[in-house]
mmCIF file of C-alpha atoms in Angstrom:
data_model
loop_
_atom_site.group_PDB
_atom_site.id
_atom_site.type_symbol
_atom_site.label_atom_id
_atom_site.label_comp_id
_atom_site.label_asym_id
_atom_site.label_seq_id
_atom_site.Cartn_x
_atom_site.Cartn_y
_atom_site.Cartn_z
ATOM 1 C CA MET A 717 90.762 101.085 84.393
ATOM 2 C CA ARG A 718 94.579 102.288 83.754
ATOM 3 C CA SER A 719 93.556 105.132 81.811
ATOM 4 C CA HIS A 720 91.635 106.786 84.976
ATOM 5 C CA TRP A 721 94.634 107.271 86.732
ATOM 6 C CA GLN A 722 96.510 109.152 84.149
ATOM 7 C CA ALA A 723 95.574 112.793 84.785
ATOM 8 C CA THR A 724 96.005 112.453 88.400
ATOM 9 C CA ILE A 725 99.521 111.016 88.678
ATOM 10 C CA ALA A 726 100.554 113.664 85.842
ATOM 11 C CA PHE A 727 99.314 116.453 88.424
ATOM 12 C CA VAL A 728 100.937 114.739 91.238
ATOM 13 C CA VAL A 729 104.345 114.749 89.674
ATOM 14 C CA THR A 730 104.064 118.336 88.467
ATOM 15 C CA ALA A 731 102.078 120.236 91.357
ATOM 16 C CA LEU A 732 102.757 118.087 94.475
ATOM 17 C CA CYS A 733 105.672 116.571 93.733
ATOM 18 C CA LEU A 734 106.091 115.225 97.451
ATOM 19 C CA PRO A 735 107.542 112.587 99.513
ATOM 20 C CA ILE A 736 108.239 115.828 101.066
ATOM 21 C CA ALA A 737 112.201 115.233 99.981
ATOM 22 C CA CYS A 738 111.595 116.890 96.795
ATOM 23 C CA MET A 739 110.147 120.118 98.426
ATOM 24 C CA ASN A 740 112.350 122.899 99.834
ATOM 25 C CA ALA A 741 111.705 123.283 103.719
ATOM 26 C CA GLN A 742 108.490 125.181 104.388
ATOM 27 C CA SER A 743 107.904 125.936 100.777
ATOM 28 C CA PRO A 744 104.019 127.263 99.988
ATOM 29 C CA ALA A 745 103.358 124.332 97.821
ATOM 30 C CA GLU A 746 104.302 122.103 101.017
ATOM 31 C CA ASP A 747 102.312 124.743 103.293
ATOM 32 C CA LEU A 748 99.426 124.123 101.105
ATOM 33 C CA LEU A 749 99.540 120.404 101.112
ATOM 34 C CA ARG A 750 99.746 120.332 104.860
ATOM 35 C CA LYS A 751 96.697 122.282 105.142
ATOM 36 C CA GLN A 752 94.735 120.243 102.477
ATOM 37 C CA GLN A 753 95.998 117.196 104.164
ATOM 38 C CA THR A 754 96.215 117.657 107.804
ATOM 39 C CA TRP A 755 96.014 114.214 110.089
ATOM 40 C CA ARG A 756 94.758 114.548 113.126
ATOM 41 C CA ILE A 757 95.195 111.983 116.290
ATOM 42 C CA ASP A 758 92.773 111.004 118.955
ATOM 43 C CA CYS A 759 93.623 108.685 121.694
ATOM 44 C CA MET A 760 91.271 106.649 123.967
ATOM 45 C CA ALA A 761 91.654 103.730 126.641
ATOM 46 C CA LYS A 762 92.477 100.968 124.136
ATOM 47 C CA GLY A 763 94.707 103.135 121.605
ATOM 48 C CA CYS A 764 94.751 106.013 119.255
ATOM 49 C CA ILE A 765 93.705 106.688 115.611
ATOM 50 C CA ALA A 766 95.421 108.660 113.176
ATOM 51 C CA ALA A 767 92.835 110.043 110.599
ATOM 52 C CA VAL A 768 92.804 112.653 107.409
ATOM 53 C CA ASP A 769 89.866 114.065 105.515
ATOM 54 C CA ILE A 770 90.878 115.373 101.735
ATOM 55 C CA LEU A 771 88.616 117.160 99.431
ATOM 56 C CA ARG A 772 88.318 114.814 96.532
ATOM 57 C CA GLY A 773 90.269 115.424 93.308
ATOM 58 C CA VAL A 774 88.770 117.256 90.294
ATOM 59 C CA SER A 775 88.294 114.340 87.981
ATOM 60 C CA ASP A 776 86.650 116.502 85.400
ATOM 61 C CA ASP A 777 84.107 117.642 87.880
ATOM 62 C CA PRO A 778 85.112 120.178 90.228
ATOM 63 C CA PRO A 779 84.425 119.406 93.997
ATOM 64 C CA ASP A 780 82.408 121.677 96.255
ATOM 65 C CA PRO A 781 84.458 121.924 99.496
ATOM 66 C CA LYS A 782 81.096 123.051 101.505
ATOM 67 C CA ASP A 783 79.736 119.422 100.561
ATOM 68 C CA SER A 784 81.253 117.210 103.259
ATOM 69 C CA ASN A 785 80.274 114.067 100.770
ATOM 70 C CA GLN A 786 83.013 115.394 98.698
ATOM 71 C CA TYR A 787 85.675 114.413 100.881
ATOM 72 C CA ILE A 788 87.499 111.173 101.464
ATOM 73 C CA SER A 789 89.052 109.723 104.675
ATOM 74 C CA VAL A 790 91.806 107.497 105.715
ATOM 75 C CA ALA A 791 92.120 106.224 109.325
ATOM 76 C CA VAL A 792 94.832 104.041 110.976
ATOM 77 C CA GLY A 793 94.419 102.904 114.324
ATOM 78 C CA LEU A 794 97.057 101.386 116.947
ATOM 79 C CA ASN A 795 96.284 99.049 119.702
ATOM 80 C CA ARG A 796 97.879 100.493 123.015
ATOM 81 C CA ALA A 797 98.783 97.350 124.506
ATOM 82 C CA THR A 798 100.498 95.491 121.611
ATOM 83 C CA GLN A 799 101.781 98.828 119.450
ATOM 84 C CA LYS A 800 100.348 97.072 116.467
ATOM 85 C CA PRO A 801 98.095 98.371 113.625
ATOM 86 C CA SER A 802 94.378 97.329 114.525
ATOM 87 C CA LEU A 803 92.186 99.356 112.198
ATOM 88 C CA VAL A 804 92.856 100.632 108.499
ATOM 89 C CA MET A 805 89.719 102.334 106.849
ATOM 90 C CA PHE A 806 88.794 104.102 103.919
ATOM 91 C CA GLU A 807 85.829 106.302 103.612
ATOM 92 C CA VAL A 808 84.512 108.058 100.422
ATOM 93 C CA ASP A 809 81.014 109.764 99.204
ATOM 94 C CA PRO A 810 78.054 107.845 100.704
ATOM 95 C CA HIS A 811 76.321 107.937 97.274
ATOM 96 C CA ALA A 812 79.029 106.138 95.640
ATOM 97 C CA ASP A 813 78.193 103.506 93.269
ATOM 98 C CA GLN A 814 78.154 100.689 95.822
ATOM 99 C CA GLU A 815 78.755 97.711 93.663
ATOM 100 C CA ALA A 816 81.981 99.374 92.121
ATOM 101 C CA GLY A 817 83.858 99.667 95.609
ATOM 102 C CA ILE A 818 87.027 101.618 95.645
ATOM 103 C CA ASP A 819 90.144 101.258 93.806
ATOM 104 C CA LEU A 820 93.580 102.055 95.197
ATOM 105 C CA LEU A 821 96.843 102.479 93.162
ATOM 106 C CA PHE A 822 100.235 102.769 95.185
ATOM 107 C CA ALA A 823 103.191 104.861 93.693
ATOM 108 C CA ALA A 824 106.582 105.900 94.487
ATOM 109 C CA THR A 825 107.986 109.001 93.553
ATOM 110 C CA VAL A 826 111.908 108.968 92.036
ATOM 111 C CA PRO A 827 114.342 111.308 90.621
ATOM 112 C CA GLU A 828 114.440 111.850 86.925
ATOM 113 C CA GLY A 829 116.847 114.023 85.688
ATOM 114 C CA THR A 830 116.514 117.548 87.472
ATOM 115 C CA GLY A 831 113.008 116.778 88.545
ATOM 116 C CA TRP A 832 111.144 113.752 89.809
ATOM 117 C CA LYS A 833 108.520 111.395 88.526
ATOM 118 C CA THR A 834 105.814 109.218 90.002
ATOM 119 C CA VAL A 835 106.244 105.250 89.420
ATOM 120 C CA GLU A 836 102.987 103.117 89.634
ATOM 121 C CA ASP A 837 103.212 99.933 91.748
ATOM 122 C CA SER A 838 103.880 97.141 89.581
ATOM 123 C CA VAL A 839 100.937 95.226 91.049
ATOM 124 C CA GLY A 840 98.533 97.840 89.723
ATOM 125 C CA PRO A 841 95.327 99.089 91.068
ATOM 126 C CA VAL A 842 93.777 96.979 94.203
ATOM 127 C CA HIS A 843 89.971 96.671 94.220
ATOM 128 C CA LEU A 844 88.384 96.804 97.361
ATOM 129 C CA SER A 845 84.451 96.201 98.055
ATOM 130 C CA PHE A 846 82.664 98.437 100.423
ATOM 131 C CA THR A 847 82.339 96.739 104.020
ATOM 132 C CA ARG A 848 79.092 99.248 104.397
ATOM 133 C CA CYS A 849 77.220 102.358 102.820
ATOM 134 C CA ASP A 850 75.478 104.638 105.326
ATOM 135 C CA ALA A 851 74.336 108.144 105.732
ATOM 136 C CA PRO A 852 77.854 109.516 106.550
ATOM 137 C CA SER A 853 79.859 107.458 103.890
ATOM 138 C CA CYS A 854 80.848 104.242 102.425
ATOM 139 C CA LYS A 855 83.671 102.664 104.019
ATOM 140 C CA VAL A 856 86.254 99.730 103.598
ATOM 141 C CA VAL A 857 87.196 98.835 106.996
ATOM 142 C CA PHE A 858 89.820 96.328 108.201
ATOM 143 C CA GLY A 859 89.891 95.765 112.111
ATOM 144 C CA GLY A 860 88.316 97.380 114.593
ATOM 145 C CA SER A 861 87.548 96.822 118.195
ATOM 146 C CA THR A 862 88.347 93.403 118.405
ATOM 147 C CA PRO A 863 90.202 92.096 115.509
ATOM 148 C CA ASP A 864 91.469 88.337 115.128
ATOM 149 C CA GLU A 865 94.952 87.591 114.422
ATOM 150 C CA ALA A 866 94.362 87.267 110.727
ATOM 151 C CA THR A 867 92.710 90.857 110.839
ATOM 152 C CA LEU A 868 95.461 92.291 112.479
ATOM 153 C CA LYS A 869 98.103 90.723 109.708
ATOM 154 C CA ILE A 870 95.846 92.555 106.961
ATOM 155 C CA CYS A 871 96.098 95.834 109.011
ATOM 156 C CA ALA A 872 99.495 95.297 109.620
ATOM 157 C CA ASP A 873 100.168 94.415 105.810
ATOM 158 C CA TRP A 874 98.175 97.712 104.666
ATOM 159 C CA VAL A 875 100.223 99.953 107.157
ATOM 160 C CA ASN A 876 103.493 98.422 105.803
ATOM 161 C CA ARG A 877 102.419 99.112 102.277
ATOM 162 C CA MET A 878 101.683 102.914 103.076
ATOM 163 C CA GLN A 879 104.897 103.468 104.417
ATOM 164 C CA GLN A 880 106.888 101.916 101.616
ATOM 165 C CA SER A 881 105.041 103.959 99.069
ATOM 166 C CA ALA A 882 104.935 107.763 98.270
ATOM 167 C CA HIS A 883 101.139 108.206 97.260
ATOM 168 C CA ILE A 884 97.890 106.369 97.170
ATOM 169 C CA PHE A 885 95.472 107.206 94.329
ATOM 170 C CA LEU A 886 91.852 106.415 95.418
ATOM 171 C CA GLY A 887 89.249 105.968 93.106
ATOM 172 C CA TYR A 888 85.493 105.652 93.295
ATOM 173 C CA LYS A 889 82.621 105.912 91.072
ATOM 174 C CA ARG A 890 79.384 108.003 91.515
ATOM 175 C CA LYS A 891 76.638 107.679 88.967
ATOM 176 C CA GLY A 892 79.093 105.905 86.773
ATOM 177 C CA HIS A 893 81.784 108.812 86.931
ATOM 178 C CA PHE A 894 85.334 108.098 88.233
ATOM 179 C CA TYR A 895 86.855 110.330 90.738
ATOM 180 C CA ARG A 896 89.802 110.225 91.863
ATOM 181 C CA THR A 897 92.227 111.642 94.850
ATOM 182 C CA ALA A 898 95.883 111.656 95.571
ATOM 183 C CA ILE A 899 96.795 110.857 99.050
ATOM 184 C CA ASN A 900 100.209 111.881 100.151
ATOM 185 C CA LEU A 901 101.984 109.375 102.284
ATOM 186 C CA GLY A 902 104.939 111.449 103.157
ATOM 187 C CA LEU A 903 102.413 113.096 105.397
ATOM 188 C CA PHE A 904 101.214 109.945 106.640
ATOM 189 C CA LYS A 905 104.737 108.692 107.797
ATOM 190 C CA GLU A 906 105.048 111.677 109.765
ATOM 191 C CA ALA A 907 101.494 111.182 111.484
ATOM 192 C CA TYR A 908 102.272 107.624 112.030
ATOM 193 C CA GLN A 909 105.606 108.422 114.088
ATOM 194 C CA GLN A 910 103.234 110.851 116.093
ATOM 195 C CA LEU A 911 100.855 107.884 116.518
ATOM 196 C CA LEU A 912 103.398 105.567 117.928
ATOM 197 C CA VAL A 913 104.462 108.107 120.389
ATOM 198 C CA LYS A 914 100.780 108.715 121.411
ATOM 199 C CA THR A 915 100.057 104.971 121.780
ATOM 200 C CA ALA A 916 103.291 104.471 123.772
ATOM 201 C CA GLU A 917 101.857 107.151 126.547
ATOM 202 C CA PRO A 918 99.497 106.037 129.468
ATOM 203 C CA ALA A 919 95.837 105.799 128.376
ATOM 204 C CA PRO A 920 93.873 109.136 129.255
ATOM 205 C CA SER A 921 92.263 108.449 132.749
ATOM 206 C CA ALA A 922 88.525 108.100 133.033
ATOM 207 C CA PRO A 923 86.494 111.554 133.942
ATOM 208 C CA THR A 924 85.565 111.400 137.712
ATOM 209 C CA SER A 925 82.147 111.843 138.736
ATOM 210 C CA GLY A 926 81.249 114.489 141.380
#
């Protein structure tokens, strides 16, 4: 498993190099990354969700940006009443190998001489089985509309881990081929602060008839 990640990690160090601290403000590289990994926030009565769709990594098989199946998605939801995470979701290609699930590798970015390097989490990759696979995507879902206390703790733990890391490397298989995608968590942290603000606002009013 470890060998699957090496090319992606090297790419992140040489090309992305974020937790945005290692980039000059408004640099072309940061502008490009923000376009590629734009988080959006949607709110409803019970809370708000921050989500991002990212074209999967090259992985020795260049992706087609016109193919919606070749995007991976991450979503985090906050409950308006508690201001706590109540949803964490990862989505990949609906044709992913269902028995393989997904693997997540967390990493930090630390200074090295005049540059930076990415350091893998000592725990190594975390394997997750799919919650379900259907026409839009294969999903791993924690939480949802009415999660219990144990599930809420799992959601909070995932968000905490995302806030403490610089990157997630998400991997899945399709027809036996391993696809890797780097997710920048510096941008997630920015979005999460916006999510907290939005969730603290009054719930949107229901449309009136007539």
